[in-house]
mmCIF file of C-alpha atoms in Angstrom:
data_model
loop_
_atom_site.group_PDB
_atom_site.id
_atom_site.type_symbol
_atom_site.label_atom_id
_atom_site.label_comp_id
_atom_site.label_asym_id
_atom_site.label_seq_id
_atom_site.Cartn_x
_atom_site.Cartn_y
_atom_site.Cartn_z
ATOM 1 C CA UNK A 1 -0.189 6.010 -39.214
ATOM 2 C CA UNK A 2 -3.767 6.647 -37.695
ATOM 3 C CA UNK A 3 -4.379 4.300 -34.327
ATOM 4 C CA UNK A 4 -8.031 3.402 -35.491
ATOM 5 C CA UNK A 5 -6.550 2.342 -39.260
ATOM 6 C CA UNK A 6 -6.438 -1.392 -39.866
ATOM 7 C CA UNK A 7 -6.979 -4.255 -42.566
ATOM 8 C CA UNK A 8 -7.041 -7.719 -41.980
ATOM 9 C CA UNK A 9 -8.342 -10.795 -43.069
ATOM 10 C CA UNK A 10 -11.573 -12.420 -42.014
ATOM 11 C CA UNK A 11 -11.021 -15.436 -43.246
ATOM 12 C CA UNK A 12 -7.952 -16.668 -45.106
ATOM 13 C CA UNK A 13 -8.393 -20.271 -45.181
ATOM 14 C CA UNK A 14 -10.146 -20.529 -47.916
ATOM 15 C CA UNK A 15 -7.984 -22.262 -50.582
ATOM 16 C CA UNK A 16 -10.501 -23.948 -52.799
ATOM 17 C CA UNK A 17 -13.986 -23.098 -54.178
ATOM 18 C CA UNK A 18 -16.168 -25.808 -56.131
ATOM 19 C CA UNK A 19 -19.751 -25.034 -57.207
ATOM 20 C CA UNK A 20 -21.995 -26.531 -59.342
ATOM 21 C CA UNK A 21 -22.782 -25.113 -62.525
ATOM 22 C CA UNK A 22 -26.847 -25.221 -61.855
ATOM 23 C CA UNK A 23 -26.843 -23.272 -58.577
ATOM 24 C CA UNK A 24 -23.925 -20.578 -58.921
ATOM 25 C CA UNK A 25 -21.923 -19.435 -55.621
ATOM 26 C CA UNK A 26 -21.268 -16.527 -53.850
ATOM 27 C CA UNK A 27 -17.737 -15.641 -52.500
ATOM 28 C CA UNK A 28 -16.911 -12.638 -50.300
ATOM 29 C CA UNK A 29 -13.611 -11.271 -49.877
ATOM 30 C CA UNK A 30 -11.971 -12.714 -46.781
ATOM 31 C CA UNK A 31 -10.451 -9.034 -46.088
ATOM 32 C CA UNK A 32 -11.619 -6.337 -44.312
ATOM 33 C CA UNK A 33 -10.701 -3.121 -42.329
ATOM 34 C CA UNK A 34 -11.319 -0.095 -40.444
ATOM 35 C CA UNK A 35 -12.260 2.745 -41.946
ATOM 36 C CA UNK A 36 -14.098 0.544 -44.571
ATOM 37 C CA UNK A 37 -11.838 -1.548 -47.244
ATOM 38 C CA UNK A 38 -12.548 -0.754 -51.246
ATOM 39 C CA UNK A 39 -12.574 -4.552 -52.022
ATOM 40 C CA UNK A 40 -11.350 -5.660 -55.707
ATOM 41 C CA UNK A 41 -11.010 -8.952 -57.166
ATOM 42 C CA UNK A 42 -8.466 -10.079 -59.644
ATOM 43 C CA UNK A 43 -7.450 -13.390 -61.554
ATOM 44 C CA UNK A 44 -4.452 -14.849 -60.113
ATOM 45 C CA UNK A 45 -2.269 -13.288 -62.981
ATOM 46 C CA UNK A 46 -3.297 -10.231 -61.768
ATOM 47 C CA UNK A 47 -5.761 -8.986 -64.339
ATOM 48 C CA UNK A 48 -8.793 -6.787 -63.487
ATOM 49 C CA UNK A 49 -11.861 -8.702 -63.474
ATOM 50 C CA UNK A 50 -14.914 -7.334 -65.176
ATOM 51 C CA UNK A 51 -18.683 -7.480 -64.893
ATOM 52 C CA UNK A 52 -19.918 -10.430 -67.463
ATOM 53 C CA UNK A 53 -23.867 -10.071 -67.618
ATOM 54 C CA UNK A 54 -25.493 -13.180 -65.867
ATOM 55 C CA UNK A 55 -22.244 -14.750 -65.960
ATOM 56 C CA UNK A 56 -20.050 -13.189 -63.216
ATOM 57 C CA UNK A 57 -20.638 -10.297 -61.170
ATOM 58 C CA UNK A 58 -18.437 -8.203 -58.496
ATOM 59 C CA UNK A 59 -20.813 -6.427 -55.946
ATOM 60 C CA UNK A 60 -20.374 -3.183 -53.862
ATOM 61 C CA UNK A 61 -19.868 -4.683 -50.711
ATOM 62 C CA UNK A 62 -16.462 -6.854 -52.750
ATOM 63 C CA UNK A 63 -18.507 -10.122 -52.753
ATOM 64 C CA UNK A 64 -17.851 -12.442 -56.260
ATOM 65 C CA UNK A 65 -20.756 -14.100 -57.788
ATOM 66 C CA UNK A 66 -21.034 -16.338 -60.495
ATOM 67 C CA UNK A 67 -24.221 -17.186 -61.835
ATOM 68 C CA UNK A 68 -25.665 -20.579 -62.495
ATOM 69 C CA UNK A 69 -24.931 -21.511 -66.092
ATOM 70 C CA UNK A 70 -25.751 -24.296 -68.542
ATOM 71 C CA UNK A 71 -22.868 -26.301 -70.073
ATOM 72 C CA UNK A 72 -22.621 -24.682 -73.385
ATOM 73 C CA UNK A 73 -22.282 -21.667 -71.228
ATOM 74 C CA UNK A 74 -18.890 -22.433 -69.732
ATOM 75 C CA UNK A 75 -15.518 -20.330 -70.221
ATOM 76 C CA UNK A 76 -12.472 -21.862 -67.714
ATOM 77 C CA UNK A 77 -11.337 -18.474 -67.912
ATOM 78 C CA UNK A 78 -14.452 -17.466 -65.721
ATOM 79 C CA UNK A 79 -15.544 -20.993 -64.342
ATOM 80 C CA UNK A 80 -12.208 -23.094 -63.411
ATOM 81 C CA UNK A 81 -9.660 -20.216 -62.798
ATOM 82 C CA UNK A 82 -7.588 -19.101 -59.417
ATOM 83 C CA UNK A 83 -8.270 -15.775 -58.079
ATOM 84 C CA UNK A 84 -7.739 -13.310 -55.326
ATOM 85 C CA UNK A 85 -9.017 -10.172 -53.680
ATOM 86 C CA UNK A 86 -7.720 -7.140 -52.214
ATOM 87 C CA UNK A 87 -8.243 -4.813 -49.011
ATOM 88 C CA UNK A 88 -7.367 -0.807 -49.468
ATOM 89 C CA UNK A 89 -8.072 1.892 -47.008
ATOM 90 C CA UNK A 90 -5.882 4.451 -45.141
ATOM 91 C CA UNK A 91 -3.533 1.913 -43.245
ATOM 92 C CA UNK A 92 -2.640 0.520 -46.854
ATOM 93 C CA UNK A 93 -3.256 -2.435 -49.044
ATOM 94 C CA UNK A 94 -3.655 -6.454 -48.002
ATOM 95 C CA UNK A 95 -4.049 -8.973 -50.981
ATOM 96 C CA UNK A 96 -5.807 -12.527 -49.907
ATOM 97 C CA UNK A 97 -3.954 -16.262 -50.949
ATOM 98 C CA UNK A 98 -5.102 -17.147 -54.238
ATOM 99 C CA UNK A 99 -8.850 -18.700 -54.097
ATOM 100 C CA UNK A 100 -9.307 -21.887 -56.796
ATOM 101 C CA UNK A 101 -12.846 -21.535 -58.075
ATOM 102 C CA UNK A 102 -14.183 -24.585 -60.204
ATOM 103 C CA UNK A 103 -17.661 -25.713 -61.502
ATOM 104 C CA UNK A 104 -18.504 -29.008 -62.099
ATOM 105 C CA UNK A 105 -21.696 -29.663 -64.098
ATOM 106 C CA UNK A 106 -24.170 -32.176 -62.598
ATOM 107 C CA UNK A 107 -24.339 -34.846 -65.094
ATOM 108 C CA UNK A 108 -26.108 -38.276 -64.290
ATOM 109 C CA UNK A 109 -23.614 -41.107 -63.661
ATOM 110 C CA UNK A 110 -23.733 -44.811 -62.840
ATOM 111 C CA UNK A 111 -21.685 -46.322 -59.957
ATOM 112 C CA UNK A 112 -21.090 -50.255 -60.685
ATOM 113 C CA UNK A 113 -19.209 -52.663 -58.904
ATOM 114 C CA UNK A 114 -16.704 -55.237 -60.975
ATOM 115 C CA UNK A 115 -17.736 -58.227 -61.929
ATOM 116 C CA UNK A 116 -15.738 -60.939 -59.695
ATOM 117 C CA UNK A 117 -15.374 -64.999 -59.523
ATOM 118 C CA UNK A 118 -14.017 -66.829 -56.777
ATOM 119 C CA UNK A 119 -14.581 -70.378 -55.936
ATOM 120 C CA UNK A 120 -16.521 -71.341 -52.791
ATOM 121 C CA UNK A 121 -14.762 -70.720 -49.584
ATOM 122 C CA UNK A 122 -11.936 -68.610 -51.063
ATOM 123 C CA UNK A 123 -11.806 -64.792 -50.624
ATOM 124 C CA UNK A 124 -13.226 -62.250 -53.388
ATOM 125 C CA UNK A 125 -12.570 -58.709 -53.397
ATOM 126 C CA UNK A 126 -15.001 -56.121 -54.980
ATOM 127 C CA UNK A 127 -14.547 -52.928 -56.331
ATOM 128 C CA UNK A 128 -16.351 -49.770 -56.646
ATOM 129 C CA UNK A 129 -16.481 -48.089 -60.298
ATOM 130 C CA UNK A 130 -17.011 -44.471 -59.661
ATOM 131 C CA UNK A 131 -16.455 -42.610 -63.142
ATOM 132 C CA UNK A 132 -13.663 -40.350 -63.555
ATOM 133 C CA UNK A 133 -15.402 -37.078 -64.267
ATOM 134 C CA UNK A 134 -17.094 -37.327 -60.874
ATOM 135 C CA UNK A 135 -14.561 -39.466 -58.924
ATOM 136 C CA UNK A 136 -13.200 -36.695 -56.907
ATOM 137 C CA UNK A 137 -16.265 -35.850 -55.732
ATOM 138 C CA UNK A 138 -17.819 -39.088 -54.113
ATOM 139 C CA UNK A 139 -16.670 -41.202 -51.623
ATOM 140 C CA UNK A 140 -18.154 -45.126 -51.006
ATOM 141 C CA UNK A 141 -19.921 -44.666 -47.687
ATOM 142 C CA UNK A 142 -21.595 -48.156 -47.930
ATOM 143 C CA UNK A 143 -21.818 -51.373 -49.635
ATOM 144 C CA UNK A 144 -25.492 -53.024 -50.208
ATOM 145 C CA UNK A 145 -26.471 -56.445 -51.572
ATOM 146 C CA UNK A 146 -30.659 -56.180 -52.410
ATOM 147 C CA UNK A 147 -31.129 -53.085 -50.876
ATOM 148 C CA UNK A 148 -29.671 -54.082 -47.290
ATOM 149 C CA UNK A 149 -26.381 -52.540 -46.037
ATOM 150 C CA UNK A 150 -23.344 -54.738 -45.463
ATOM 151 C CA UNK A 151 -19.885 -54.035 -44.475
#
């Protein structure tokens, strides 16, 4: 084996990627190497995956893009799916953890807070509604009663 061969990853920490569906993302293969890697991506079943025209796109230097996309436009197959790249040169072949890619769509949503009664001088506990399509993505980082912050 040649001294000045290697591959290795840049960055294999990356577990999870969520975009939204109006802005796209761009993910590059956390491999590399010396002489240059020929970076490929693949769904986590192994598959080849393939050029879709404004959809999803694989480009030279091994980075995955998906495009933004409207809702009518989405396929899990492309948008919620787990993938994974590889690393090939002379020193041989490295293949990254798989890589869960999911869009959400921004949608508008209302956070409420449940309607409580308590007599005077007794204890009432509130809750925050968040709805379920977008619960995983936000977190309470205040409470407000006419527009000034309490805690």
């Amino acid at each position: 084996e040649d001294v000045g061969t290697s591959l290795y990853f840049v960055n294999d920490s990356i577990q999870q990627v969520t975009f939204s569906s109006t802005v796209g993302v761009v993910i590059p293969c956390p491999a590399a190497g010396s002489p240059s890697a020929v970076l490929r991506w693949y769904l986590a079943t192994g598959d080849d995956i393939y050029d879709v025209p404004h959809i999803r796109h694989v480009h030279a230097n091994g980075t995955l893009q998906l495009y933004p996309f409207s809702p009518s436009a989405f396929n899990s197959f492309i948008h919620d799916n787990d993938y994974f790249c590889t690393a090939e040169n002379s020193a041989g072949r490295i293949r990254s953890p798989n890589i869960r890619v999911k869009a959400v769509f921004r949608e508008p949503y209302t956070v409420r807070v449940e309607d409580q009664r308590s007599m005077r001088g007794n204890v009432a506990v509130f809750k925050c509604l968040i709805p379920s399509s977008v619960q995983e993505y936000v977190s309470v980082v205040s409470w407000e009663k006419d527009t000034v912050s309490i805690i």
